[in-house]
Amino acid sequence: MSGRALGGGVGLNPNSDAVLDPAANAFQTSLFRPTRAVYPPPPGQPDPDDLIRDIPFQESAFSDFQSVPFAQVIHMYTPRNSFASANYLLQPPKRDVPSIVIAYLSVPQTQGPEPDWVQLMDHFRQDRCLDGPGNCQDLYVFVTRIVIPNVIIENRRLLHELYMAKRTLSANVRFRYDYWHTHDATYAPPSAEPLNAFQTRPNRPVLRSVPTPSGQNFKQWLAQPLNTPVHKQPCPGQLMHRPCALDGYLNEDEGSVRRIKPEALLQRTGKVLNLFWWISAQNACLKRYMAAGWVGIEQECYA
């Protein structure tokens, strides 16, 4: 796979040409990103990471999401066979998402208090917002199809390194992304929310350069073992995905999401942002243990 952006879009695998030393015991932190091919698949075997190749990297995704133009220049052709001066007509999706929300998503400072997401999104309720309901819908899809999958990918990569280093460690490490059920054991589908009779905005890509990733492919990837270096095969069994409440958010019907009434969607968006923050905090804990050589990680296992 090439790290070059496809068709001018978002680069999907900037580390694809990196050389991994199969004899190395230490994890190469310089290569640690939620890449789509940290380790190559066995010769002749399909690459499970192909299932997530359409998910842009987090840092690229934020700029692409925010770069959707506020307005589109429309040249009006007049009966006098001349073009009128440019008319700036607001066209969907009219990107207008609070920059503070994007800042917290880009660099989650999980050592501090979690933001009050609903308060930060109050902008969507204001008349001055350019299409508040439409932008809230786009933000929700962006978080559930791109932002949360990226932090889950990172979590699984970290757990993979942990279990390759600690083969007999219990699967019940409290920093797992699928430990979410202890934080919130419930999931309600979009159809359970107050709904408009019809979609208020059409299904549309939420990024400028690439289509919205497939939630179904991502859920299939969660069920696959990860590529594992030859000298550390097989992939640790502790890594197996365990169904939990967060699964439902990963492949919701976009049309149903876009029927949810604005205030209900605002509250629901706050909930998925809370999920993002929680997984990011687990990743931060795993990184600290990894930096210490996983010393003491056993105390983080539950019965």
mmCIF file of C-alpha atoms in Angstrom, residues 93-210:
data_model
loop_
_atom_site.group_PDB
_atom_site.id
_atom_site.type_symbol
_atom_site.label_atom_id
_atom_site.label_comp_id
_atom_site.label_asym_id
_atom_site.label_seq_id
_atom_site.Cartn_x
_atom_site.Cartn_y
_atom_site.Cartn_z
ATOM 1 C CA PRO A 93 -22.852 21.012 4.242
ATOM 2 C CA LYS A 94 -21.937 24.587 5.289
ATOM 3 C CA ARG A 95 -19.263 23.467 7.753
ATOM 4 C CA ASP A 96 -19.621 25.366 11.015
ATOM 5 C CA VAL A 97 -18.498 23.186 13.925
ATOM 6 C CA PRO A 98 -17.149 24.817 17.117
ATOM 7 C CA SER A 99 -13.364 24.880 16.906
ATOM 8 C CA ILE A 100 -13.087 24.041 20.615
ATOM 9 C CA VAL A 101 -14.770 20.683 19.971
ATOM 10 C CA ILE A 102 -12.302 19.894 17.188
ATOM 11 C CA ALA A 103 -9.424 20.978 19.440
ATOM 12 C CA TYR A 104 -10.460 18.539 22.183
ATOM 13 C CA LEU A 105 -10.883 15.759 19.635
ATOM 14 C CA SER A 106 -7.504 16.475 18.040
ATOM 15 C CA VAL A 107 -5.534 16.563 21.292
ATOM 16 C CA PRO A 108 -7.557 14.975 24.105
ATOM 17 C CA GLN A 109 -5.973 16.100 27.375
ATOM 18 C CA THR A 110 -7.392 13.180 29.307
ATOM 19 C CA GLN A 111 -5.338 13.914 32.408
ATOM 20 C CA GLY A 112 -7.703 16.835 32.972
ATOM 21 C CA PRO A 113 -11.487 16.951 33.366
ATOM 22 C CA GLU A 114 -13.667 15.845 30.485
ATOM 23 C CA PRO A 115 -15.272 18.739 28.601
ATOM 24 C CA ASP A 116 -18.969 19.433 28.908
ATOM 25 C CA TRP A 117 -19.661 18.390 25.338
ATOM 26 C CA VAL A 118 -23.274 19.519 25.181
ATOM 27 C CA GLN A 119 -22.342 22.964 26.445
ATOM 28 C CA LEU A 120 -19.533 23.213 23.891
ATOM 29 C CA MET A 121 -22.002 22.305 21.139
ATOM 30 C CA ASP A 122 -24.517 24.972 22.163
ATOM 31 C CA HIS A 123 -23.416 26.820 19.022
ATOM 32 C CA PHE A 124 -25.554 24.390 17.013
ATOM 33 C CA ARG A 125 -28.646 25.754 18.771
ATOM 34 C CA GLN A 126 -27.925 29.361 17.851
ATOM 35 C CA ASP A 127 -29.396 31.224 14.893
ATOM 36 C CA ARG A 128 -25.930 32.473 13.980
ATOM 37 C CA CYS A 129 -24.767 28.907 13.274
ATOM 38 C CA LEU A 130 -24.660 27.991 9.601
ATOM 39 C CA ASP A 131 -27.037 25.029 9.525
ATOM 40 C CA GLY A 132 -26.720 23.846 13.129
ATOM 41 C CA PRO A 133 -28.771 20.636 12.657
ATOM 42 C CA GLY A 134 -26.835 19.642 9.533
ATOM 43 C CA ASN A 135 -23.459 20.280 11.145
ATOM 44 C CA CYS A 136 -24.437 18.336 14.251
ATOM 45 C CA GLN A 137 -25.456 15.419 12.031
ATOM 46 C CA ASP A 138 -22.142 15.566 10.187
ATOM 47 C CA LEU A 139 -20.200 15.760 13.447
ATOM 48 C CA TYR A 140 -22.033 12.712 14.795
ATOM 49 C CA VAL A 141 -21.247 10.663 11.681
ATOM 50 C CA PHE A 142 -17.641 11.909 11.735
ATOM 51 C CA VAL A 143 -17.188 10.829 15.357
ATOM 52 C CA THR A 144 -18.810 7.400 14.995
ATOM 53 C CA ARG A 145 -17.261 6.444 11.641
ATOM 54 C CA ILE A 146 -13.793 8.026 11.910
ATOM 55 C CA VAL A 147 -12.839 9.436 15.317
ATOM 56 C CA ILE A 148 -13.956 6.550 17.531
ATOM 57 C CA PRO A 149 -12.689 3.869 15.100
ATOM 58 C CA ASN A 150 -9.256 5.522 15.116
ATOM 59 C CA VAL A 151 -8.959 5.449 18.906
ATOM 60 C CA ILE A 152 -10.189 1.837 18.927
ATOM 61 C CA ILE A 153 -7.546 0.948 16.320
ATOM 62 C CA GLU A 154 -4.937 2.544 18.560
ATOM 63 C CA ASN A 155 -6.269 0.649 21.574
ATOM 64 C CA ARG A 156 -6.112 -2.703 19.773
ATOM 65 C CA ARG A 157 -2.565 -1.985 18.556
ATOM 66 C CA LEU A 158 -1.481 -1.256 22.126
ATOM 67 C CA LEU A 159 -3.215 -4.357 23.474
ATOM 68 C CA HIS A 160 -1.563 -6.401 20.732
ATOM 69 C CA GLU A 161 1.864 -5.246 21.895
ATOM 70 C CA LEU A 162 0.911 -5.922 25.509
ATOM 71 C CA TYR A 163 -0.247 -9.475 24.909
ATOM 72 C CA MET A 164 2.709 -10.313 22.678
ATOM 73 C CA ALA A 165 4.959 -9.236 25.558
ATOM 74 C CA LYS A 166 2.794 -10.846 28.278
ATOM 75 C CA ARG A 167 1.478 -14.056 26.748
ATOM 76 C CA THR A 168 -0.117 -15.376 29.931
ATOM 77 C CA LEU A 169 -1.692 -12.104 31.041
ATOM 78 C CA SER A 170 -5.430 -12.186 31.642
ATOM 79 C CA ALA A 171 -7.635 -10.862 28.852
ATOM 80 C CA ASN A 172 -9.441 -8.822 31.506
ATOM 81 C CA VAL A 173 -7.334 -5.672 31.408
ATOM 82 C CA ARG A 174 -9.429 -2.685 32.411
ATOM 83 C CA PHE A 175 -7.956 -0.480 29.670
ATOM 84 C CA ARG A 176 -9.609 -2.423 26.854
ATOM 85 C CA TYR A 177 -11.902 -0.447 24.562
ATOM 86 C CA ASP A 178 -14.507 -3.222 24.895
ATOM 87 C CA TYR A 179 -14.561 -2.763 28.675
ATOM 88 C CA TRP A 180 -16.965 0.105 27.918
ATOM 89 C CA HIS A 181 -19.913 -1.931 29.195
ATOM 90 C CA THR A 182 -18.709 -1.263 32.743
ATOM 91 C CA HIS A 183 -18.937 2.460 32.004
ATOM 92 C CA ASP A 184 -22.224 2.338 30.111
ATOM 93 C CA ALA A 185 -23.945 -0.984 29.526
ATOM 94 C CA THR A 186 -26.785 0.340 27.395
ATOM 95 C CA TYR A 187 -27.199 1.116 23.726
ATOM 96 C CA ALA A 188 -30.276 2.606 22.086
ATOM 97 C CA PRO A 189 -30.464 2.670 18.269
ATOM 98 C CA PRO A 190 -31.300 5.901 16.439
ATOM 99 C CA SER A 191 -34.843 4.610 15.919
ATOM 100 C CA ALA A 192 -35.378 4.875 19.691
ATOM 101 C CA GLU A 193 -34.789 8.638 19.593
ATOM 102 C CA PRO A 194 -37.431 11.295 18.816
ATOM 103 C CA LEU A 195 -37.526 11.281 15.015
ATOM 104 C CA ASN A 196 -38.646 13.588 12.256
ATOM 105 C CA ALA A 197 -40.954 11.992 9.703
ATOM 106 C CA PHE A 198 -38.257 12.375 7.035
ATOM 107 C CA GLN A 199 -34.538 13.037 6.841
ATOM 108 C CA THR A 200 -33.845 16.726 7.264
ATOM 109 C CA ARG A 201 -30.521 16.461 5.397
ATOM 110 C CA PRO A 202 -29.465 13.953 2.727
ATOM 111 C CA ASN A 203 -26.847 11.295 3.321
ATOM 112 C CA ARG A 204 -23.547 12.855 2.280
ATOM 113 C CA PRO A 205 -19.794 12.427 2.771
ATOM 114 C CA VAL A 206 -18.617 14.235 5.883
ATOM 115 C CA LEU A 207 -15.084 14.639 4.533
ATOM 116 C CA ARG A 208 -13.950 16.758 1.628
ATOM 117 C CA SER A 209 -11.633 14.256 -0.050
ATOM 118 C CA VAL A 210 -12.838 10.732 0.661
#
